[in-house]
CSV table of C-alpha atoms in Angstrom, one decimal:
chain,number,residue,atom,x,y,z
A,1,MET,CA,48.3,-6.6,17.7
A,2,ASN,CA,50.7,-4.2,15.8
A,3,ILE,CA,51.4,-4.4,12.1
A,4,GLU,CA,54.8,-6.0,12.7
A,5,ALA,CA,53.2,-8.8,14.7
A,6,ILE,CA,50.5,-9.4,12.1
A,7,ASN,CA,53.2,-9.6,9.4
A,8,SER,CA,55.1,-12.1,11.6
A,9,VAL,CA,52.1,-14.3,12.0
A,10,ASN,CA,51.4,-14.3,8.3
A,11,PHE,CA,55.1,-15.0,7.5
A,12,TRP,CA,55.4,-18.0,9.8
A,13,ASN,CA,52.1,-19.5,8.8
A,14,ASP,CA,53.4,-19.4,5.2
A,15,ILE,CA,56.7,-21.0,6.3
A,16,HIS,CA,55.1,-23.8,8.3
A,17,ARG,CA,53.4,-25.8,5.6
A,18,ASP,CA,52.3,-29.4,6.2
A,19,TYR,CA,55.2,-31.7,6.9
A,20,ASP,CA,55.9,-35.1,8.5
A,21,ARG,CA,57.9,-36.1,11.5
A,22,ASP,CA,60.5,-38.0,9.5
A,23,THR,CA,61.5,-34.7,7.8
A,24,ILE,CA,62.3,-32.9,11.0
A,25,LYS,CA,66.0,-32.4,11.7
A,26,VAL,CA,67.6,-32.0,15.1
A,27,ASP,CA,70.8,-29.9,15.0
A,28,GLY,CA,72.0,-30.8,18.5
A,29,TRP,CA,72.5,-27.3,19.9
A,30,LEU,CA,70.8,-28.4,23.2
A,31,ASP,CA,73.5,-31.1,23.7
A,32,VAL,CA,75.6,-28.6,25.8
A,33,PHE,CA,72.7,-28.5,28.2
A,34,SER,CA,72.0,-32.3,28.2
A,35,ASP,CA,72.7,-32.7,32.0
A,36,ILE,CA,70.2,-30.0,32.9
A,37,ILE,CA,67.6,-31.5,30.5
A,38,ASP,CA,68.3,-35.1,31.6
A,39,ASN,CA,67.8,-34.1,35.3
A,40,CYS,CA,64.6,-32.1,34.7
A,41,ASP,CA,61.5,-33.9,36.1
A,42,SER,CA,59.1,-31.1,35.4
A,43,PRO,CA,57.5,-30.3,32.0
A,44,ILE,CA,59.6,-28.4,29.5
A,45,LEU,CA,58.1,-25.6,27.3
A,46,ASP,CA,59.3,-25.3,23.7
A,47,LEU,CA,58.4,-21.6,23.3
A,48,GLY,CA,58.2,-20.7,19.6
A,49,CYS,CA,58.4,-24.4,18.7
A,50,GLY,CA,58.2,-23.8,14.9
A,51,SER,CA,58.8,-27.0,13.0
A,52,GLY,CA,59.4,-29.0,16.1
A,53,ASN,CA,63.2,-29.5,15.9
A,54,ASP,CA,63.6,-29.0,19.7
A,55,THR,CA,60.3,-30.7,20.5
A,56,LEU,CA,61.7,-33.8,18.8
A,57,TYR,CA,65.0,-33.6,20.7
A,58,LEU,CA,63.2,-33.3,24.0
A,59,ILE,CA,60.7,-36.1,23.3
A,60,ASN,CA,63.5,-38.3,22.2
A,61,LYS,CA,64.9,-37.8,25.7
A,62,GLY,CA,61.7,-38.9,27.2
A,63,LYS,CA,60.7,-35.5,28.5
A,64,LYS,CA,57.2,-34.1,29.0
A,65,VAL,CA,56.9,-31.3,26.5
A,66,TYR,CA,54.5,-28.4,26.0
A,67,ALA,CA,54.8,-26.7,22.6
A,68,ALA,CA,53.6,-23.1,21.8
A,69,ASP,CA,53.9,-21.0,18.7
A,70,GLN,CA,52.1,-18.0,17.2
A,71,SER,CA,51.6,-20.0,13.9
A,72,GLU,CA,48.5,-22.0,13.7
A,73,ASN,CA,50.1,-24.1,11.0
A,74,ALA,CA,53.1,-24.9,13.2
A,75,ILE,CA,50.8,-26.1,16.0
A,76,LYS,CA,48.8,-28.2,13.6
A,77,ASN,CA,52.0,-29.9,12.5
A,78,ILE,CA,53.2,-30.5,16.0
A,79,GLU,CA,49.9,-32.1,17.0
A,80,LYS,CA,49.9,-34.3,14.0
A,81,ASN,CA,53.6,-35.4,14.3
A,82,PHE,CA,53.9,-35.7,18.1
A,83,PRO,CA,50.9,-37.5,19.6
A,84,GLU,CA,52.9,-37.9,22.8
A,85,ILE,CA,53.1,-34.1,23.3
A,86,VAL,CA,51.7,-33.1,26.7
A,87,GLY,CA,49.9,-30.0,25.3
A,88,THR,CA,50.1,-27.3,22.6
A,89,ARG,CA,49.0,-23.7,22.4
A,90,ILE,CA,48.7,-21.1,19.7
A,91,LEU,CA,50.3,-18.3,21.6
A,92,ASN,CA,51.5,-14.8,20.7
A,93,MET,CA,54.1,-13.9,23.3
A,94,LEU,CA,53.0,-10.2,23.1
A,95,ASP,CA,49.6,-11.3,24.5
A,96,GLY,CA,51.2,-13.1,27.5
A,97,ILE,CA,52.5,-16.6,28.0
A,98,ASP,CA,49.3,-18.2,29.3
A,99,TYR,CA,50.7,-20.9,31.6
A,100,PRO,CA,50.3,-21.0,35.4
A,101,ASP,CA,53.0,-19.8,37.8
A,102,ASP,CA,55.8,-22.2,38.7
A,103,THR,CA,54.8,-24.7,36.0
A,104,VAL,CA,57.8,-25.7,34.0
A,105,GLY,CA,61.4,-26.7,34.8
A,106,ILE,CA,62.9,-25.4,31.5
A,107,VAL,CA,61.8,-23.0,28.8
A,108,VAL,CA,63.5,-23.5,25.5
A,109,ALA,CA,63.3,-20.5,23.2
A,110,ASP,CA,65.2,-21.2,20.0
A,111,LEU,CA,65.4,-18.2,17.7
A,112,SER,CA,62.1,-16.9,19.0
A,113,LEU,CA,63.0,-14.0,21.3
A,114,HIS,CA,64.6,-11.6,18.9
A,115,TYR,CA,61.5,-10.1,17.3
A,116,PHE,CA,60.5,-7.6,19.9
A,117,THR,CA,61.1,-4.1,21.2
A,118,MET,CA,63.0,-3.8,24.4
A,119,GLU,CA,59.8,-3.1,26.4
A,120,GLU,CA,58.1,-6.1,24.8
A,121,THR,CA,61.1,-8.3,25.4
A,122,LYS,CA,61.3,-7.4,29.1
A,123,ARG,CA,57.6,-8.1,29.5
A,124,ILE,CA,58.0,-11.5,27.9
A,125,LEU,CA,61.0,-12.4,30.1
A,126,GLN,CA,59.0,-11.5,33.2
A,127,ASP,CA,56.3,-13.9,32.0
A,128,ILE,CA,58.9,-16.6,31.5
A,129,LYS,CA,60.3,-16.1,35.0
A,130,ARG,CA,56.7,-16.4,36.3
A,131,ILE,CA,56.0,-19.7,34.7
A,132,LEU,CA,59.5,-21.2,35.5
A,133,LYS,CA,60.1,-23.0,38.7
A,134,SER,CA,62.4,-21.1,41.1
A,135,ASP,CA,65.4,-23.3,40.1
A,136,GLY,CA,64.3,-23.6,36.5
A,137,TYR,CA,66.3,-22.7,33.3
A,138,LEU,CA,65.9,-20.6,30.2
A,139,LEU,CA,67.8,-22.0,27.2
A,140,ILE,CA,67.9,-19.8,24.1
A,141,ARG,CA,69.5,-19.0,20.8
A,142,VAL,CA,69.2,-15.5,19.4
A,143,ASN,CA,70.6,-13.6,16.4
A,144,SER,CA,74.2,-12.3,16.7
A,145,ILE,CA,75.1,-8.8,15.4
A,146,ASN,CA,77.5,-10.7,13.1
A,147,ASP,CA,74.6,-12.6,11.4
A,148,VAL,CA,75.0,-10.6,8.1
A,149,ASN,CA,73.5,-13.4,6.0
A,150,HIS,CA,70.2,-13.0,7.8
A,151,GLY,CA,69.9,-9.3,8.1
A,152,ALA,CA,72.2,-8.0,10.7
A,153,GLY,CA,72.5,-4.2,10.3
A,154,ALA,CA,70.0,-4.1,7.4
A,155,GLY,CA,66.7,-2.1,7.4
A,156,GLU,CA,65.5,0.8,9.5
A,157,GLU,CA,67.0,0.7,13.0
A,158,ILE,CA,64.1,1.2,15.5
A,159,GLU,CA,66.1,0.7,18.7
A,160,HIS,CA,69.7,-0.2,19.4
A,161,HIS,CA,70.3,-3.4,17.3
A,162,LEU,CA,66.5,-3.7,16.5
A,163,TYR,CA,65.6,-3.3,12.8
A,164,ARG,CA,62.4,-3.2,10.8
A,165,THR,CA,63.1,-5.6,7.9
A,166,ASN,CA,61.9,-5.6,4.3
A,167,ASP,CA,59.2,-8.1,5.3
A,168,GLY,CA,57.7,-5.5,7.7
A,169,MET,CA,58.8,-7.3,10.8
A,170,PHE,CA,61.1,-6.4,13.7
A,171,LYS,CA,64.3,-8.4,14.1
A,172,ARG,CA,66.8,-7.9,16.9
A,173,PHE,CA,70.5,-8.7,16.9
A,174,PHE,CA,72.6,-9.2,20.0
A,175,ASP,CA,76.1,-8.8,21.2
A,176,GLU,CA,77.4,-10.0,24.6
A,177,GLU,CA,76.6,-6.8,26.3
A,178,ASP,CA,73.0,-6.9,25.0
A,179,ILE,CA,72.6,-10.3,26.5
A,180,LYS,CA,74.0,-9.3,29.9
A,181,THR,CA,71.7,-6.3,29.9
A,182,ILE,CA,68.5,-7.8,28.6
A,183,PHE,CA,68.7,-11.0,30.6
A,184,SER,CA,70.0,-9.4,33.8
A,185,ASP,CA,67.2,-10.9,35.9
A,186,PHE,CA,68.6,-14.4,35.2
A,187,ASN,CA,71.8,-16.0,36.2
A,188,ILE,CA,73.7,-16.5,32.9
A,189,TYR,CA,76.1,-19.4,33.1
A,190,PHE,CA,76.8,-20.1,29.4
A,191,CYS,CA,77.1,-17.7,26.5
A,192,GLU,CA,78.7,-18.6,23.3
A,193,GLU,CA,78.6,-17.3,19.7
A,194,GLN,CA,78.0,-20.2,17.3
A,195,ARG,CA,77.5,-20.9,13.7
A,196,MET,CA,74.6,-22.9,12.3
A,197,LEU,CA,73.0,-23.5,8.9
A,198,ARG,CA,69.6,-21.8,8.3
A,199,TYR,CA,67.8,-21.8,4.9
A,200,LYS,CA,71.0,-23.1,3.3
A,201,ASN,CA,73.1,-20.1,4.5
A,202,GLU,CA,75.4,-19.8,7.5
A,203,LYS,CA,73.7,-18.2,10.5
A,204,ILE,CA,75.6,-16.7,13.5
A,205,VAL,CA,73.8,-16.9,16.8
A,206,TYR,CA,74.4,-16.7,20.5
A,207,CYS,CA,73.6,-19.8,22.5
A,208,VAL,CA,72.8,-18.9,26.1
A,209,GLY,CA,71.9,-20.9,29.2
A,210,MET,CA,70.6,-19.2,32.3
A,211,ARG,CA,69.0,-20.0,35.5
A,212,ASN,CA,66.0,-18.4,37.1
A,213,CYS,CA,66.9,-16.3,40.1
């Protein structure tokens, strides 16, 4: 594990302190994909589940949910707050997404795919394609290049739109061309720049829906 990955694990373990289910907020970004989610009979993987916002959304819809995160504290909280969860894993995507082929109908990756080099990102996406069913979906949010409140353009640029932050981690920011290029192995059918609230500041993200192909 490289130093950026170690810094990331330490950072998120510190963020995900103990909390209870009634404090988890659902922001509704997945509503635009509600038909796809409602019609999914296979398990759904919340990849980089964090505090469990999307896990809660999916469980409230009666879905079978797997939750995975690199943070041990995040997974401890998921297991405590969601006894109905199908399964959890402490998982660093750089080490592989350790689920069998053709396992899940949907992978939700909410603000969890923008911390990697291009080579690492491509490898992670191949892993996602492998575990997705052939007609499965990948639903994501990633940083926009306009997300100045959360570091866009700040720090040392390691690759195009990838920066090393003051926290010693990598953070990637996307424009539409980046999304088309990086996710070219998927069939993108929805891509929209959106605004949300993150740590009390406006955050600008791309919300993207794509189908395995």
